[in-house]
């Protein structure tokens, strides 16, 4: 059957580029920040609009749609042998503040269009195909990245923690979920857990969010590993006071403690011995935030990643030591040093990598293996299914900012490779 699939599909693959571009543009209007930026936060009213939009597209593609208790959405195309473990693909649609309109979206709209391409080509799946819209991949609202896929992967500690999780406005996770129509009658999220082996394969289409494919003029990236992410929340407390009347020797400035720790993060990352270690202080808040008031509190959130888990953990330990030392030296209180997540990397499955390479070859597209330095829902789907990812180039590697851009031709290439790979995996 493989030989028949390979000589027919590549010639009859036809992505409707006009409609997928229109969908990307239309979806980007469901945003809480002005165009060209996109802000779409979990369970917000713009997020609910996006969910309705995607469920409608799934329906138009003949997929049967179901949603779980936290809003992971599944669109299914039943195969000839529906009792076999399906093949799944998908990504996320939530967007961090003032970001772009391709991160995640290409992997959800592209997955639905890949189903349309296969239907238009007359393909009949053996294993059912499922498109998954993960309820939220970004950590923005509750500080938890890949919240939906972590639950699908059966992470019990998260299901427990969500019972007492609140957002920055003190809205509980369950109240927020209920406001979007989810978690109606339950506070027990174990119903979301999927068993290992629920899928025979999971493959995610995503923009590279880095400059390599564009710089090297290569059309397709095939992901062999996903870097190990970690995040830490830190609070310092000092006595505060009057910016004019308080002489310097008497101060214990929580703001300067935060500033010193941010520079210490950079120092420890640069001293890790590898270019693959990255560290970012993306949130740094001072209280009370008045020009003439010495900060009495500071709050930092630190993102540290590496493709080598031990090296990343070592940097985290040194950051912790620095936080303690800075607190002592500046006579401030280290009131919180909390590791929010400290995840292992994920390795892609050889057979899925090979299917994506074969698909790229048959479509006469250049491709290369690469690691993903960004995390994705695939990182957690790897706990219950073999995975890989398909990357497409994005302009100068820009992402998480409004200038994010991928050409419709690159998107179409990605959709075609996804469609052909899904067809191969479905017939396995
Ligand atoms: O931060 C990340 O790696 C992902 O793009 N949210
Ligand atoms: Mn992102
Ligand atoms: Mn993403
Ligand atoms: Mn805090």
Short mmCIF file of C-alpha atoms and ligand atoms in Angstrom, two decimals:
data_model
loop_
_atom_site.label_atom_id
_atom_site.label_comp_id
_atom_site.label_asym_id
_atom_site.label_seq_id
_atom_site.Cartn_x
_atom_site.Cartn_y
_atom_site.Cartn_z
CA UNK A 1 0.00 0.00 0.00
CA UNK A 2 2.90 2.38 0.67
CA UNK A 3 3.99 2.34 -2.98
CA UNK A 4 0.48 3.32 -4.12
CA UNK A 5 0.33 6.06 -1.51
CA UNK A 6 3.69 7.47 -2.56
CA UNK A 7 3.03 7.68 -6.32
CA UNK A 8 -0.45 9.19 -6.10
CA UNK A 9 -0.43 11.70 -3.24
CA UNK A 10 2.44 14.09 -4.05
CA UNK A 11 0.90 14.94 -7.42
CA UNK A 12 -2.62 15.42 -6.11
CA UNK A 13 -1.68 17.32 -2.94
CA UNK A 14 -3.34 20.67 -3.18
CA UNK A 15 -3.24 23.16 -0.31
CA UNK A 16 -5.88 25.88 -0.54
CA UNK A 17 -3.38 28.66 0.18
CA UNK A 18 -5.96 31.44 -0.13
CA UNK A 19 -8.24 29.98 2.52
CA UNK A 20 -5.47 29.15 5.00
CA UNK A 21 -4.07 32.69 4.68
CA UNK A 22 -7.57 34.11 5.22
CA UNK A 23 -8.00 31.89 8.27
CA UNK A 24 -4.66 33.03 9.75
CA UNK A 25 -5.64 36.66 9.20
CA UNK A 26 -9.16 36.20 10.56
CA UNK A 27 -7.99 34.28 13.65
CA UNK A 28 -5.47 37.05 14.40
CA UNK A 29 -8.34 39.52 14.86
CA UNK A 30 -9.46 37.62 18.00
CA UNK A 31 -6.91 39.53 20.06
CA UNK A 32 -6.71 41.78 23.13
CA UNK A 33 -3.97 43.94 21.59
CA UNK A 34 -3.94 46.05 18.42
CA UNK A 35 -2.88 44.56 15.05
CA UNK A 36 -0.31 43.49 13.95
CA UNK A 37 0.26 42.16 17.49
CA UNK A 38 -1.80 39.28 18.87
CA UNK A 39 -2.67 38.67 22.53
CA UNK A 40 -4.95 35.70 23.23
CA UNK A 41 -4.97 34.48 26.81
CA UNK A 42 -6.37 31.18 28.07
CA UNK A 43 -10.17 31.26 28.71
CA UNK A 44 -10.44 34.96 27.80
CA UNK A 45 -13.35 35.99 25.61
CA UNK A 46 -10.98 36.28 22.60
CA UNK A 47 -9.78 32.74 23.35
CA UNK A 48 -13.40 31.55 23.35
CA UNK A 49 -13.96 33.21 19.95
CA UNK A 50 -10.90 31.40 18.59
CA UNK A 51 -12.18 28.07 19.94
CA UNK A 52 -15.53 28.57 18.24
CA UNK A 53 -13.75 29.50 15.00
CA UNK A 54 -11.54 26.39 15.00
CA UNK A 55 -14.39 24.03 16.01
CA UNK A 56 -16.36 25.37 13.07
CA UNK A 57 -13.46 24.70 10.68
CA UNK A 58 -13.11 21.18 12.10
CA UNK A 59 -16.82 20.60 11.45
CA UNK A 60 -16.53 21.94 7.88
CA UNK A 61 -13.71 19.42 7.31
CA UNK A 62 -16.00 16.59 8.37
CA UNK A 63 -14.16 15.98 11.67
CA UNK A 64 -16.14 14.84 14.68
CA UNK A 65 -15.33 17.24 17.53
CA UNK A 66 -15.00 16.55 21.24
CA UNK A 67 -13.62 18.70 24.07
CA UNK A 68 -12.21 17.60 27.44
CA UNK A 69 -12.69 19.20 30.87
CA UNK A 70 -9.99 21.85 30.38
CA UNK A 71 -10.76 22.65 26.73
CA UNK A 72 -8.35 20.45 24.79
CA UNK A 73 -10.29 20.06 21.51
CA UNK A 74 -10.08 16.90 19.36
CA UNK A 75 -11.23 16.73 15.70
CA UNK A 76 -11.35 13.12 14.48
CA UNK A 77 -11.49 11.54 11.00
CA UNK A 78 -12.42 7.89 11.51
CA UNK A 79 -10.19 5.41 9.65
CA UNK A 80 -11.10 2.01 8.23
CA UNK A 81 -9.72 0.41 11.40
CA UNK A 82 -10.99 2.78 14.10
CA UNK A 83 -10.05 0.35 16.89
CA UNK A 84 -6.34 0.96 16.15
CA UNK A 85 -4.52 3.75 18.01
CA UNK A 86 -5.00 6.90 15.91
CA UNK A 87 -2.35 9.20 14.50
CA UNK A 88 -2.58 12.73 15.92
CA UNK A 89 -1.32 16.17 15.01
CA UNK A 90 -2.03 19.65 16.34
CA UNK A 91 -0.72 22.64 18.25
CA UNK A 92 -1.96 25.68 20.21
CA UNK A 93 -3.77 28.92 19.43
CA UNK A 94 -3.18 30.93 22.61
CA UNK A 95 -0.74 33.82 22.18
CA UNK A 96 1.43 35.63 24.73
CA UNK A 97 0.98 39.41 25.04
CA UNK A 98 1.97 41.45 21.98
CA UNK A 99 3.11 38.44 19.99
CA UNK A 100 2.55 37.27 16.43
CA UNK A 101 -0.11 35.41 14.46
CA UNK A 102 1.78 32.26 13.37
CA UNK A 103 3.15 30.67 16.59
CA UNK A 104 0.96 27.62 17.22
CA UNK A 105 -1.72 28.76 14.77
CA UNK A 106 0.15 27.29 11.77
CA UNK A 107 0.04 23.89 13.47
CA UNK A 108 -3.71 24.00 14.13
CA UNK A 109 -5.00 25.59 10.91
CA UNK A 110 -2.30 23.66 9.01
CA UNK A 111 -3.44 20.38 10.54
CA UNK A 112 -7.06 21.01 9.52
CA UNK A 113 -5.92 21.96 6.01
CA UNK A 114 -3.76 18.80 5.87
CA UNK A 115 -6.94 16.81 6.51
CA UNK A 116 -8.65 18.75 3.68
CA UNK A 117 -5.68 18.02 1.38
CA UNK A 118 -5.90 14.30 2.13
CA UNK A 119 -9.68 14.27 1.61
CA UNK A 120 -9.33 16.14 -1.68
CA UNK A 121 -6.71 13.60 -2.83
CA UNK A 122 -9.07 10.67 -2.22
CA UNK A 123 -6.92 9.27 0.60
CA UNK A 124 -8.63 6.80 2.95
CA UNK A 125 -7.07 6.53 6.44
CA UNK A 126 -6.54 3.13 8.06
CA UNK A 127 -5.72 4.53 11.52
CA UNK A 128 -8.04 7.39 12.39
CA UNK A 129 -6.50 10.86 12.22
CA UNK A 130 -6.99 13.39 15.04
CA UNK A 131 -6.34 17.12 15.08
CA UNK A 132 -5.68 18.37 18.61
CA UNK A 133 -6.10 22.00 19.69
CA UNK A 134 -4.24 22.11 23.00
CA UNK A 135 -6.10 24.31 25.43
CA UNK A 136 -3.08 26.46 26.22
CA UNK A 137 0.64 26.11 25.57
CA UNK A 138 1.78 29.52 26.82
CA UNK A 139 2.40 30.09 30.57
CA UNK A 140 0.88 33.59 30.49
CA UNK A 141 -2.25 33.31 32.64
CA UNK A 142 -1.38 30.72 35.32
CA UNK A 143 2.41 30.51 34.91
CA UNK A 144 2.14 26.92 33.67
CA UNK A 145 3.43 26.15 30.17
CA UNK A 146 1.82 23.38 28.10
CA UNK A 147 -1.01 23.14 30.65
CA UNK A 148 -3.27 21.08 28.36
CA UNK A 149 -0.65 18.62 27.13
CA UNK A 150 0.78 18.19 30.66
CA UNK A 151 -2.67 17.03 31.76
CA UNK A 152 -3.10 14.79 28.69
CA UNK A 153 0.27 13.27 29.67
CA UNK A 154 -1.24 12.46 33.07
CA UNK A 155 0.82 14.71 35.34
CA UNK A 156 -1.00 14.18 38.67
CA UNK A 157 0.82 16.93 40.58
CA UNK A 158 -0.53 19.48 38.09
CA UNK A 159 -4.11 18.16 38.35
CA UNK A 160 -3.78 18.58 42.13
CA UNK A 161 -2.10 22.02 41.99
CA UNK A 162 -4.80 23.43 39.68
CA UNK A 163 -7.33 23.06 42.50
CA UNK A 164 -5.59 25.95 44.27
CA UNK A 165 -4.14 27.87 41.31
CA UNK A 166 -5.16 31.49 40.75
CA UNK A 167 -4.13 34.01 38.11
CA UNK A 168 -2.74 37.54 38.58
CA UNK A 169 -6.26 38.87 39.25
CA UNK A 170 -6.86 36.17 41.87
CA UNK A 171 -9.31 34.31 39.61
CA UNK A 172 -9.12 30.57 40.27
CA UNK A 173 -8.27 28.17 37.44
CA UNK A 174 -11.69 26.51 37.76
CA UNK A 175 -13.62 29.80 37.73
CA UNK A 176 -11.70 30.84 34.61
CA UNK A 177 -12.30 27.45 32.95
CA UNK A 178 -16.02 27.60 33.82
CA UNK A 179 -16.28 31.13 32.38
CA UNK A 180 -15.18 29.60 29.06
CA UNK A 181 -17.68 26.75 29.38
CA UNK A 182 -15.32 24.03 30.68
CA UNK A 183 -14.82 22.05 33.91
CA UNK A 184 -18.57 22.36 34.47
CA UNK A 185 -19.22 19.76 37.08
CA UNK A 186 -15.81 18.62 38.15
CA UNK A 187 -12.78 19.68 40.08
CA UNK A 188 -11.11 16.35 39.41
CA UNK A 189 -9.10 16.66 36.19
CA UNK A 190 -7.94 13.05 35.97
CA UNK A 191 -10.63 12.59 33.27
CA UNK A 192 -8.29 14.58 30.99
CA UNK A 193 -5.42 12.07 31.36
CA UNK A 194 -4.73 9.92 28.29
CA UNK A 195 -3.24 6.44 28.62
CA UNK A 196 0.20 5.71 27.15
CA UNK A 197 -0.33 4.30 23.66
CA UNK A 198 -3.46 6.39 23.03
CA UNK A 199 -1.81 7.49 19.80
CA UNK A 200 0.49 5.52 17.50
CA UNK A 201 2.18 8.80 16.56
CA UNK A 202 1.93 12.52 17.24
CA UNK A 203 3.49 15.07 14.89
CA UNK A 204 3.25 18.87 15.24
CA UNK A 205 3.69 21.49 12.51
CA UNK A 206 5.21 24.73 13.85
CA UNK A 207 7.20 27.75 12.71
CA UNK A 208 10.89 27.32 13.60
CA UNK A 209 11.03 30.40 15.86
CA UNK A 210 14.73 30.58 14.92
CA UNK A 211 16.73 31.74 11.86
CA UNK A 212 18.38 28.51 10.68
CA UNK A 213 16.01 27.31 7.93
CA UNK A 214 15.68 30.78 6.40
CA UNK A 215 19.47 31.45 6.58
CA UNK A 216 20.31 28.09 4.97
CA UNK A 217 17.48 28.31 2.42
CA UNK A 218 15.98 25.01 3.56
CA UNK A 219 12.22 24.44 3.33
CA UNK A 220 11.55 21.90 6.10
CA UNK A 221 13.00 21.24 9.54
CA UNK A 222 12.49 17.83 11.11
CA UNK A 223 12.83 17.98 14.89
CA UNK A 224 14.98 15.29 16.55
CA UNK A 225 14.81 16.68 20.12
CA UNK A 226 13.09 19.40 22.17
CA UNK A 227 15.17 21.36 24.71
CA UNK A 228 14.59 21.00 28.47
CA UNK A 229 12.68 24.03 29.83
CA UNK A 230 12.51 25.30 33.42
CA UNK A 231 11.01 28.33 35.14
CA UNK A 232 11.53 29.89 38.58
CA UNK A 233 9.58 32.54 40.50
CA UNK A 234 11.52 34.73 42.98
CA UNK A 235 10.38 37.36 45.51
CA UNK A 236 12.61 39.69 47.55
CA UNK A 237 11.37 41.90 50.42
CA UNK A 238 13.08 44.97 51.90
CA UNK A 239 12.00 47.82 54.18
CA UNK A 240 11.24 50.29 51.39
CA UNK A 241 11.14 53.96 52.36
CA UNK A 242 11.51 57.50 51.12
CA UNK A 243 13.73 57.92 48.07
CA UNK A 244 14.97 61.30 49.32
CA UNK A 245 15.21 60.98 53.07
CA UNK A 246 16.71 57.45 53.32
CA UNK A 247 20.53 57.55 53.06
CA UNK A 248 22.14 54.82 51.03
CA UNK A 249 23.88 52.92 53.88
CA UNK A 250 20.51 52.46 55.61
CA UNK A 251 18.74 50.92 52.64
CA UNK A 252 17.89 47.30 51.81
CA UNK A 253 16.53 47.81 48.32
CA UNK A 254 14.50 44.83 47.00
CA UNK A 255 14.67 46.30 43.50
CA UNK A 256 18.46 46.25 43.38
CA UNK A 257 18.43 42.69 44.69
CA UNK A 258 16.25 41.73 41.72
CA UNK A 259 18.49 43.60 39.31
CA UNK A 260 21.58 41.88 40.69
CA UNK A 261 19.91 38.46 40.44
CA UNK A 262 18.90 39.11 36.81
CA UNK A 263 22.57 39.83 35.98
CA UNK A 264 23.59 36.74 37.95
CA UNK A 265 21.27 34.63 35.76
CA UNK A 266 23.06 35.96 32.67
CA UNK A 267 26.48 35.30 34.29
CA UNK A 268 25.72 31.69 35.29
CA UNK A 269 24.20 30.92 31.87
CA UNK A 270 27.22 32.35 30.03
CA UNK A 271 29.52 30.34 32.33
CA UNK A 272 27.68 27.06 31.64
CA UNK A 273 30.28 26.03 29.04
CA UNK A 274 27.80 25.74 26.19
CA UNK A 275 26.05 28.04 23.70
CA UNK A 276 23.00 25.78 24.14
CA UNK A 277 22.22 27.16 27.60
CA UNK A 278 19.82 30.12 27.59
CA UNK A 279 18.39 32.21 30.43
CA UNK A 280 15.82 35.01 30.45
CA UNK A 281 14.25 37.26 33.08
CA UNK A 282 11.06 38.13 31.23
CA UNK A 283 9.14 39.42 34.25
CA UNK A 284 10.61 41.85 36.83
CA UNK A 285 8.09 43.76 38.94
CA UNK A 286 8.84 46.35 41.65
CA UNK A 287 6.49 47.30 44.48
CA UNK A 288 5.12 49.91 45.03
CA UNK A 289 6.42 51.05 41.64
CA UNK A 290 6.71 54.75 42.48
CA UNK A 291 9.72 56.78 41.36
CA UNK A 292 10.32 58.20 44.83
CA UNK A 293 9.72 55.05 46.87
CA UNK A 294 12.49 52.52 47.52
CA UNK A 295 11.16 49.16 46.26
CA UNK A 296 10.03 47.15 49.29
CA UNK A 297 9.19 44.11 47.16
CA UNK A 298 10.38 42.68 43.88
CA UNK A 299 9.14 39.71 41.81
CA UNK A 300 11.13 38.02 39.06
CA UNK A 301 10.26 35.12 36.77
CA UNK A 302 13.24 33.30 35.26
CA UNK A 303 13.24 30.99 32.20
CA UNK A 304 16.30 28.69 31.89
CA UNK A 305 16.69 26.10 29.14
CA UNK A 306 19.30 23.78 27.65
CA UNK A 307 19.32 20.70 25.45
CA UNK A 308 21.39 19.10 28.25
CA UNK A 309 19.26 18.64 31.35
CA UNK A 310 22.15 18.29 33.86
CA UNK A 311 23.81 21.49 32.60
CA UNK A 312 20.51 23.34 32.94
CA UNK A 313 19.97 22.01 36.47
CA UNK A 314 23.49 23.09 37.46
CA UNK A 315 22.80 26.65 36.28
CA UNK A 316 19.56 26.65 38.29
CA UNK A 317 21.46 25.62 41.42
CA UNK A 318 23.95 28.45 40.93
CA UNK A 319 21.10 30.93 40.44
CA UNK A 320 19.59 29.73 43.71
CA UNK A 321 22.92 30.19 45.51
CA UNK A 322 23.19 33.71 44.08
CA UNK A 323 19.68 34.59 45.24
CA UNK A 324 20.57 33.54 48.80
CA UNK A 325 23.91 35.42 48.73
CA UNK A 326 22.34 38.58 47.30
CA UNK A 327 19.64 38.52 49.98
CA UNK A 328 22.29 38.27 52.72
CA UNK A 329 24.56 40.94 51.27
CA UNK A 330 21.71 43.39 50.78
CA UNK A 331 19.87 42.50 54.00
CA UNK A 332 16.67 41.73 52.10
CA UNK A 333 14.43 38.70 52.63
CA UNK A 334 14.31 36.02 49.94
CA UNK A 335 10.61 35.40 50.55
CA UNK A 336 10.16 33.04 47.60
CA UNK A 337 12.40 30.96 45.36
CA UNK A 338 9.98 28.54 43.64
CA UNK A 339 10.83 26.22 40.78
CA UNK A 340 7.60 26.17 38.74
CA UNK A 341 8.71 23.54 36.23
CA UNK A 342 11.98 21.70 35.58
CA UNK A 343 11.24 19.37 32.67
CA UNK A 344 13.43 16.82 30.87
CA UNK A 345 14.04 17.19 27.11
CA UNK A 346 12.12 15.00 24.66
CA UNK A 347 13.57 12.86 21.87
CA UNK A 348 11.69 12.31 18.61
CA UNK A 349 10.87 8.82 17.37
CA UNK A 350 13.05 7.50 14.54
CA UNK A 351 10.18 6.07 12.49
CA UNK A 352 8.27 9.36 12.59
CA UNK A 353 11.40 11.29 11.62
CA UNK A 354 11.86 8.91 8.69
CA UNK A 355 8.24 9.29 7.56
CA UNK A 356 8.64 13.08 7.54
CA UNK A 357 11.98 12.83 5.68
CA UNK A 358 10.44 10.54 3.04
CA UNK A 359 7.48 12.90 2.66
CA UNK A 360 9.83 15.87 2.19
CA UNK A 361 11.84 13.91 -0.39
CA UNK A 362 8.73 12.89 -2.33
CA UNK A 363 7.64 16.51 -2.39
CA UNK A 364 11.09 17.57 -3.64
CA UNK A 365 11.56 19.81 -0.62
CA UNK A 366 14.92 20.39 1.04
CA UNK A 367 14.94 19.41 4.71
CA UNK A 368 17.28 19.10 7.66
CA UNK A 369 17.21 17.60 11.13
CA UNK A 370 17.31 20.08 13.99
CA UNK A 371 16.56 20.48 17.68
CA UNK A 372 13.78 22.72 18.95
CA UNK A 373 15.03 25.28 21.46
CA UNK A 374 11.44 26.41 22.04
CA UNK A 375 9.22 24.03 23.94
CA UNK A 376 5.95 22.76 22.46
CA UNK A 377 3.02 20.55 23.38
CA UNK A 378 5.00 17.79 21.64
CA UNK A 379 7.36 17.85 24.65
CA UNK A 380 4.57 16.38 26.80
CA UNK A 381 2.85 14.33 24.12
CA UNK A 382 6.21 12.49 24.04
CA UNK A 383 5.27 11.06 27.45
CA UNK A 384 2.33 9.11 25.96
CA UNK A 385 3.17 8.77 22.25
CA UNK A 386 6.10 8.67 19.84
CA UNK A 387 6.54 12.20 18.47
CA UNK A 388 8.29 14.42 16.00
CA UNK A 389 7.78 17.95 14.66
CA UNK A 390 7.85 19.64 11.25
CA UNK A 391 9.32 23.17 11.21
CA UNK A 392 8.89 25.78 8.50
CA UNK A 393 11.08 28.86 8.10
CA UNK A 394 9.99 32.14 9.68
CA UNK A 395 11.21 35.64 8.86
CA UNK A 396 14.61 36.26 10.52
CA UNK A 397 13.57 33.68 13.13
CA UNK A 398 11.33 36.31 14.72
CA UNK A 399 8.72 34.99 17.17
CA UNK A 400 6.89 36.13 20.30
CA UNK A 401 6.69 39.55 18.69
CA UNK A 402 4.36 41.17 16.11
CA UNK A 403 6.96 40.96 13.31
CA UNK A 404 6.58 37.15 13.33
CA UNK A 405 5.95 36.00 9.73
CA UNK A 406 5.96 32.89 7.54
CA UNK A 407 5.19 32.99 3.79
CA UNK A 408 2.11 31.20 2.50
CA UNK A 409 4.44 29.09 0.31
CA UNK A 410 6.41 27.91 3.36
CA UNK A 411 3.13 27.23 5.17
CA UNK A 412 1.83 25.25 2.17
CA UNK A 413 5.08 23.23 2.08
CA UNK A 414 4.65 22.44 5.76
CA UNK A 415 1.01 21.44 5.30
CA UNK A 416 1.89 19.17 2.37
CA UNK A 417 4.68 17.44 4.31
CA UNK A 418 2.33 17.06 7.28
CA UNK A 419 -0.45 15.63 5.06
CA UNK A 420 1.87 13.13 3.39
CA UNK A 421 3.49 12.13 6.71
CA UNK A 422 0.07 11.64 8.33
CA UNK A 423 -1.00 9.44 5.40
CA UNK A 424 2.08 7.22 5.84
CA UNK A 425 1.67 6.97 9.61
CA UNK A 426 -2.04 6.21 9.21
CA UNK A 427 -1.29 3.23 6.94
CA UNK A 428 1.35 1.80 9.31
O1 LIG B 1 8.39 29.59 25.10
C1 LIG B 1 8.33 28.69 24.29
O2 LIG B 1 9.28 27.99 24.07
C2 LIG B 1 7.06 28.42 23.51
O3 LIG B 1 7.14 29.05 22.27
N1 LIG B 1 5.90 28.90 24.23
MN1 LIG B 2 5.13 30.49 21.90
MN1 LIG B 3 4.27 27.67 20.02
MN1 LIG B 4 5.94 35.63 43.92
#
